[in-house]
Coordinates of C-alpha atoms and ligand atoms in Angstrom, one line a residue:
M1 CA 201.3 -161.3 22.6
S2 CA 200.4 -157.8 23.6
T3 CA 197.5 -157.4 26.0
K4 CA 197.3 -153.7 25.2
T5 CA 194.1 -152.4 23.6
L6 CA 194.5 -150.8 20.2
Q7 CA 193.9 -147.4 21.8
E8 CA 196.8 -148.1 24.2
Q9 CA 199.0 -149.2 21.3
L10 CA 198.3 -146.3 19.0
L11 CA 197.5 -143.2 21.1
R12 CA 200.2 -141.0 22.6
P13 CA 200.4 -141.4 26.4
V14 CA 199.4 -137.7 26.8
V15 CA 196.1 -138.4 25.0
L16 CA 195.4 -141.6 27.0
G17 CA 196.3 -139.9 30.3
S18 CA 194.2 -136.7 29.8
H19 CA 190.5 -135.9 30.2
A20 CA 188.2 -134.2 27.7
Y21 CA 187.5 -130.6 28.5
A22 CA 184.6 -130.6 30.9
V23 CA 181.8 -128.1 30.6
A24 CA 179.3 -127.9 33.5
D25 CA 175.7 -128.7 32.6
S26 CA 173.8 -125.4 32.9
T27 CA 170.3 -126.6 31.9
G28 CA 167.7 -124.4 33.6
L29 CA 170.3 -122.3 35.5
I30 CA 171.3 -118.7 35.4
K31 CA 174.6 -119.1 33.6
L32 CA 177.3 -117.0 35.3
D33 CA 180.2 -119.4 34.8
A34 CA 181.7 -118.8 31.4
M35 CA 182.2 -115.1 30.8
E36 CA 179.5 -115.0 28.2
N37 CA 177.8 -111.7 27.4
P38 CA 174.3 -112.1 28.8
Y39 CA 172.7 -110.2 25.9
S40 CA 172.0 -111.6 22.6
L41 CA 171.5 -109.7 19.3
P42 CA 168.6 -107.2 20.0
A43 CA 165.2 -108.2 18.4
S44 CA 165.4 -105.1 16.2
L45 CA 168.5 -106.4 14.4
R46 CA 167.5 -110.1 14.1
Q47 CA 165.6 -109.8 10.8
S48 CA 168.4 -107.8 9.1
W49 CA 171.0 -110.4 10.4
L50 CA 168.9 -113.2 8.8
D51 CA 168.7 -111.2 5.6
A52 CA 172.5 -111.0 5.6
L53 CA 172.7 -114.7 5.9
H54 CA 170.0 -115.3 3.3
N55 CA 172.3 -115.6 0.3
A56 CA 175.0 -117.6 2.0
E57 CA 176.2 -120.3 -0.4
L58 CA 176.1 -123.3 1.8
N59 CA 177.2 -125.5 -1.1
R60 CA 180.5 -123.6 -1.5
Y61 CA 183.6 -123.6 0.7
P62 CA 183.9 -120.3 2.7
T63 CA 186.5 -117.7 1.6
P64 CA 189.8 -119.1 3.0
R65 CA 191.2 -115.7 3.8
P66 CA 188.4 -113.2 4.1
V67 CA 190.4 -110.0 3.8
E68 CA 187.5 -107.6 4.0
L69 CA 186.4 -109.2 7.3
M70 CA 190.0 -109.0 8.5
R71 CA 190.2 -105.3 7.7
A72 CA 186.9 -104.7 9.5
L73 CA 188.2 -106.6 12.6
A74 CA 191.5 -104.7 12.6
A75 CA 189.6 -101.4 12.5
H76 CA 187.1 -102.5 15.1
G77 CA 190.0 -103.7 17.4
G78 CA 192.3 -100.7 16.9
I79 CA 195.0 -102.8 15.4
P80 CA 197.8 -100.8 13.7
A81 CA 197.5 -101.0 9.9
S82 CA 201.0 -102.2 9.5
M83 CA 200.1 -105.5 11.3
E84 CA 198.8 -108.6 9.7
L85 CA 195.8 -110.7 11.0
M86 CA 195.1 -114.4 11.1
L87 CA 191.6 -115.6 12.0
G88 CA 190.9 -118.6 14.3
N89 CA 187.9 -120.7 15.2
G90 CA 188.0 -119.0 18.5
S91 CA 191.3 -117.8 19.9
D92 CA 191.6 -121.3 21.3
E93 CA 192.5 -122.5 17.8
L94 CA 195.1 -119.8 17.5
I95 CA 196.7 -120.7 20.8
Q96 CA 196.8 -124.3 19.5
I97 CA 198.4 -123.2 16.2
L98 CA 201.0 -121.1 18.1
I99 CA 202.0 -124.0 20.3
S100 CA 202.1 -126.6 17.6
A101 CA 204.3 -124.3 15.5
V102 CA 207.0 -124.3 18.1
A103 CA 206.5 -127.9 19.3
G104 CA 209.7 -129.1 17.7
A105 CA 211.9 -126.5 19.3
G106 CA 212.4 -128.5 22.5
R107 CA 211.5 -125.4 24.5
P108 CA 208.7 -124.9 27.0
I109 CA 205.7 -122.7 27.1
M110 CA 205.4 -120.2 30.0
G111 CA 202.7 -118.2 31.7
V112 CA 201.5 -117.1 35.1
D113 CA 199.5 -119.0 37.7
P114 CA 196.5 -118.8 37.8
S115 CA 195.8 -118.1 34.2
F116 CA 193.7 -119.2 31.3
V117 CA 193.7 -123.0 31.4
M118 CA 194.0 -123.6 27.7
Y119 CA 197.7 -122.5 27.5
R120 CA 198.6 -125.4 29.8
I121 CA 196.2 -127.9 28.2
L122 CA 197.3 -127.2 24.7
A123 CA 201.0 -127.2 25.6
E124 CA 200.8 -130.5 27.3
Q125 CA 198.8 -132.0 24.4
Q126 CA 201.7 -131.1 22.2
G127 CA 204.1 -132.7 24.6
L128 CA 205.6 -129.4 25.7
A129 CA 206.4 -128.5 29.3
Y130 CA 204.3 -125.6 30.7
H131 CA 206.0 -123.4 33.3
S132 CA 203.7 -121.1 35.3
I133 CA 205.1 -118.4 37.6
P134 CA 202.8 -117.8 40.6
L135 CA 201.1 -114.4 40.8
D136 CA 201.3 -112.9 44.3
A137 CA 198.6 -113.0 47.0
N138 CA 196.8 -110.2 45.2
F139 CA 197.2 -111.8 41.8
Q140 CA 199.9 -109.3 40.8
L141 CA 202.8 -110.2 38.6
D142 CA 206.2 -110.7 40.3
L143 CA 208.3 -109.2 37.5
P144 CA 211.8 -110.1 38.9
A145 CA 210.7 -113.7 39.4
F146 CA 209.1 -113.8 36.0
L147 CA 212.2 -112.4 34.3
A148 CA 214.4 -114.9 36.2
A149 CA 212.2 -117.8 35.2
M150 CA 212.3 -116.7 31.5
E151 CA 216.0 -116.7 31.6
R152 CA 216.1 -120.2 33.3
C153 CA 213.4 -121.9 31.1
N154 CA 214.1 -120.3 27.7
P155 CA 210.4 -120.5 26.8
A156 CA 209.4 -120.6 23.1
I157 CA 206.2 -118.7 23.9
V158 CA 205.1 -116.6 26.9
F159 CA 201.3 -116.3 27.2
L160 CA 200.0 -113.4 29.3
D161 CA 196.2 -112.9 29.6
W162 CA 195.7 -109.2 30.0
P163 CA 193.5 -108.8 32.0
N164 CA 194.2 -112.1 33.8
N165 CA 191.6 -114.8 33.8
P166 CA 190.5 -115.6 36.5
S167 CA 191.6 -112.6 38.7
G168 CA 190.6 -109.7 36.4
Q169 CA 193.9 -108.0 37.2
M170 CA 196.1 -106.1 34.7
H171 CA 199.8 -106.4 34.9
P172 CA 201.4 -102.9 34.6
V173 CA 202.3 -101.9 31.1
A174 CA 205.9 -101.5 32.2
S175 CA 206.0 -105.2 33.2
L176 CA 204.7 -106.2 29.8
E177 CA 207.4 -104.0 28.2
A178 CA 210.1 -105.6 30.3
I179 CA 208.9 -109.1 29.4
C180 CA 208.8 -108.2 25.7
A181 CA 212.3 -106.8 25.8
A182 CA 213.8 -109.8 27.7
A183 CA 211.8 -112.7 26.2
P184 CA 214.0 -115.2 24.3
G185 CA 210.9 -116.2 22.2
L186 CA 207.4 -115.0 21.4
V187 CA 205.3 -113.0 23.8
V188 CA 201.5 -113.4 23.2
V189 CA 199.4 -110.8 25.0
D190 CA 195.9 -112.2 25.1
E191 CA 193.3 -109.5 25.3
A192 CA 190.2 -111.6 25.4
Y193 CA 188.5 -109.1 27.7
H194 CA 189.5 -106.0 25.8
A195 CA 185.9 -104.7 25.6
F196 CA 185.8 -104.6 29.4
S197 CA 189.3 -103.5 30.2
E198 CA 189.3 -100.5 27.8
L199 CA 193.1 -100.9 27.7
S200 CA 195.1 -102.4 24.9
F201 CA 198.7 -103.3 24.2
A202 CA 198.0 -103.1 20.5
E203 CA 199.9 -99.8 20.0
H204 CA 203.1 -101.6 20.9
L205 CA 202.8 -104.1 18.1
G206 CA 205.9 -103.8 16.0
R207 CA 207.9 -102.2 18.8
W208 CA 209.3 -105.7 19.6
P209 CA 209.6 -108.2 16.7
N210 CA 208.5 -111.0 19.0
L211 CA 205.2 -109.5 20.2
L212 CA 201.8 -110.9 19.1
L213 CA 198.3 -110.0 20.2
L214 CA 195.3 -112.2 20.6
R215 CA 191.7 -111.1 20.6
T216 CA 188.3 -112.8 20.5
L217 CA 184.7 -111.8 19.8
S218 CA 183.5 -114.4 22.3
K219 CA 183.4 -112.4 25.5
E220 CA 182.1 -109.4 23.6
G221 CA 178.8 -111.1 22.7
L222 CA 179.5 -113.6 19.9
A223 CA 180.7 -116.7 21.6
G224 CA 178.5 -118.9 19.6
L225 CA 180.2 -117.9 16.3
R226 CA 183.7 -118.9 17.4
L227 CA 186.0 -116.1 16.1
G228 CA 189.3 -114.9 17.4
F229 CA 192.2 -113.3 15.7
L230 CA 196.0 -113.0 16.1
A231 CA 197.7 -109.7 15.1
G232 CA 201.4 -109.2 14.6
P233 CA 204.2 -108.6 12.3
A234 CA 203.8 -110.2 8.8
N235 CA 206.9 -112.4 9.1
W236 CA 205.3 -114.2 12.1
V237 CA 201.7 -114.3 10.9
Q238 CA 202.7 -115.6 7.5
E239 CA 204.6 -118.5 9.0
L240 CA 201.8 -119.4 11.5
D241 CA 199.2 -119.2 8.8
K242 CA 200.7 -122.3 7.2
L243 CA 199.3 -124.3 10.0
R244 CA 195.8 -123.0 9.8
L245 CA 193.3 -125.3 8.2
P246 CA 192.2 -123.8 4.9
Y247 CA 188.5 -123.1 5.7
N248 CA 188.6 -122.7 9.4
I249 CA 186.0 -119.9 9.6
N250 CA 182.7 -121.0 8.3
I251 CA 180.5 -119.0 6.0
L252 CA 177.8 -118.3 8.6
T253 CA 180.4 -117.0 11.0
Q254 CA 182.0 -114.8 8.4
K255 CA 178.7 -113.3 7.4
S256 CA 177.4 -112.9 11.0
I257 CA 180.6 -111.2 12.2
T258 CA 180.6 -108.9 9.2
F259 CA 177.0 -108.0 10.1
A260 CA 177.8 -107.6 13.8
L261 CA 180.8 -105.2 13.1
Q262 CA 178.5 -103.1 11.0
H263 CA 176.4 -102.7 14.2
A264 CA 179.3 -102.5 16.6
E265 CA 177.6 -99.8 18.6
V266 CA 175.2 -102.4 19.9
L267 CA 178.1 -104.5 21.2
A268 CA 179.7 -101.4 22.7
L269 CA 176.5 -100.5 24.6
Q270 CA 176.3 -104.0 26.0
A271 CA 179.9 -103.9 27.1
A272 CA 179.3 -100.5 28.8
E273 CA 176.3 -101.9 30.6
I274 CA 178.3 -105.0 31.7
R275 CA 181.1 -102.7 33.0
S276 CA 178.8 -100.7 35.1
Q277 CA 177.1 -103.8 36.5
R278 CA 180.5 -105.2 37.3
E279 CA 181.1 -102.2 39.6
L280 CA 177.8 -102.6 41.3
V281 CA 178.3 -106.3 41.9
Y282 CA 181.8 -105.6 43.2
E283 CA 180.5 -102.9 45.6
R284 CA 177.8 -105.2 46.8
L285 CA 180.2 -108.1 47.4
L286 CA 182.4 -105.8 49.5
A287 CA 179.3 -104.7 51.4
L288 CA 178.6 -108.4 52.2
G289 CA 182.0 -108.7 53.7
V290 CA 183.3 -110.9 50.9
Q291 CA 187.0 -110.6 49.8
V292 CA 186.8 -109.7 46.1
W293 CA 189.3 -108.3 43.6
A294 CA 188.5 -105.2 41.5
S295 CA 188.4 -106.5 37.9
R296 CA 188.9 -105.1 34.4
A297 CA 187.1 -108.0 32.8
N298 CA 183.4 -109.1 32.8
F299 CA 183.8 -111.3 35.9
L300 CA 184.8 -111.1 39.5
L301 CA 186.9 -113.5 41.5
F302 CA 186.1 -113.7 45.2
A303 CA 187.3 -115.8 48.2
L304 CA 185.1 -117.8 50.6
P305 CA 187.6 -119.5 52.8
G306 CA 186.4 -122.9 53.9
R307 CA 183.0 -122.4 52.2
A308 CA 183.6 -122.1 48.5
A309 CA 182.4 -125.6 47.5
A310 CA 179.3 -125.4 49.8
I311 CA 178.3 -122.0 48.6
H312 CA 178.9 -123.0 45.0
D313 CA 176.5 -125.9 45.5
G314 CA 174.0 -123.7 47.4
L315 CA 174.0 -121.2 44.6
K316 CA 173.3 -124.0 42.1
Q317 CA 170.4 -125.2 44.3
A318 CA 169.1 -121.7 44.0
G319 CA 169.4 -121.9 40.2
I320 CA 172.7 -120.0 39.7
L321 CA 175.8 -121.5 38.1
L322 CA 179.2 -120.0 39.0
K323 CA 182.7 -121.3 38.3
A324 CA 184.3 -123.2 41.1
F325 CA 188.0 -124.3 40.9
T326 CA 187.7 -127.7 42.6
G327 CA 191.0 -129.4 42.9
H328 CA 193.0 -126.3 41.9
P329 CA 196.0 -126.0 44.3
R330 CA 195.5 -122.4 44.8
L331 CA 191.9 -121.5 44.0
S332 CA 189.8 -124.2 45.7
E333 CA 188.4 -121.6 48.1
Y334 CA 187.5 -119.1 45.3
L335 CA 184.5 -118.6 43.1
R336 CA 184.3 -116.6 39.9
V337 CA 181.1 -115.0 38.8
S338 CA 180.5 -113.7 35.3
I339 CA 178.6 -110.4 35.1
G340 CA 175.0 -111.1 33.8
T341 CA 172.0 -108.9 33.3
P342 CA 170.9 -106.6 36.2
A343 CA 168.2 -109.2 37.1
E344 CA 170.7 -112.1 37.0
N345 CA 173.2 -110.2 39.1
R346 CA 170.5 -109.3 41.6
A347 CA 169.4 -113.0 41.8
F348 CA 173.0 -114.0 42.4
L349 CA 173.6 -111.5 45.1
A350 CA 170.3 -112.3 46.9
A351 CA 171.1 -116.0 46.8
L352 CA 174.6 -115.4 48.1
E353 CA 173.5 -113.2 50.9
E354 CA 171.1 -115.9 51.9
L355 CA 173.8 -118.5 52.0
L356 CA 176.5 -116.4 53.8
Ligands
LIG1 C1 187.8 -117.2 27.1 C2 189.2 -116.9 26.8 C3 189.8 -117.2 25.6 C4 189.1 -118.1 24.6 O1 188.4 -117.4 23.7 P1 187.7 -118.1 22.4 O2 188.0 -117.1 21.4 O3 186.3 -118.3 22.8 O4 188.4 -119.4 22.1 C5 191.1 -116.9 25.3 N1 191.9 -116.3 26.3 C6 191.4 -116.0 27.5 C7 192.2 -115.3 28.5 C8 190.1 -116.3 27.8 O5 189.6 -116.0 29.0

């Protein structure tokens, strides 16, 4: 007789052996841990936003493929008209779809280290190996090493977050070009921080048949709505779209995003303010003698050798939540701060100065 629980009998070992994605409790804290835009919709727009939602038919399923919204997103994102779009419940869902689409191919997923954690988590959930190629001491891509690893591993998909999360670095365009040209599978350039980098690889879509682009509205100010999109050649997008659940983008998100894009200048102003605050916080950290990396995203990574955990806790005591990388083989002595409002950034810098 088996002494295994029903869970142990039924669930895949990878499920039993993993942990649910942990999100730190931020109750009562200044939240600088998750790359959210600190600004919400301005008060002046709230009533017209609610008016836009007023007639939402909650009893009906949402439009399964909202083409008008897709067109607006493509225009907003500067995606070439020849490319197709697919919407996801956050770009996380699109990463999951991409990985599950190739799960039978017997080929690994590849990225750099450090990088956005969901590539590894979602690959391993599908039972795929995830190979990450270390970035150098300054978080720069080692192109020859990366190309050699691609040749050795034959990855089904290469994910490159551009800029890189958590370092904020951008690999040179020439490196991305070389990777696209040499990749034996898909190359997904993840531009989650496009609003802050002001650079895009979108113009290269179509130049290589294996290049796809990911974007999200999360970091730009709409994280609560959960909307990301994948852009690429029709022959890829149409295949991947078969794995998308029919009504993955709910009606309130569809209407709210449509509304937000009609007021895109508000998001653009917020992004500009965050970029300028990023430069101020960067300068201030340098002035405090902290080793910090110039960033093209809405966050800064900095090193506090021997003190990262203690300073993370001290900041929390002072009411400020940052991201620590406890247990990460390479980043345990680093912290990442998301750029907040000027007042939040001042509070962070004052608390840090106190602790240093
Ligand atoms: C935050 C982040 C995402 C996830 O975005 P969602 O659209 O909110 O799921 C994707 N890629 C990178 C690199 C990120 O940092």
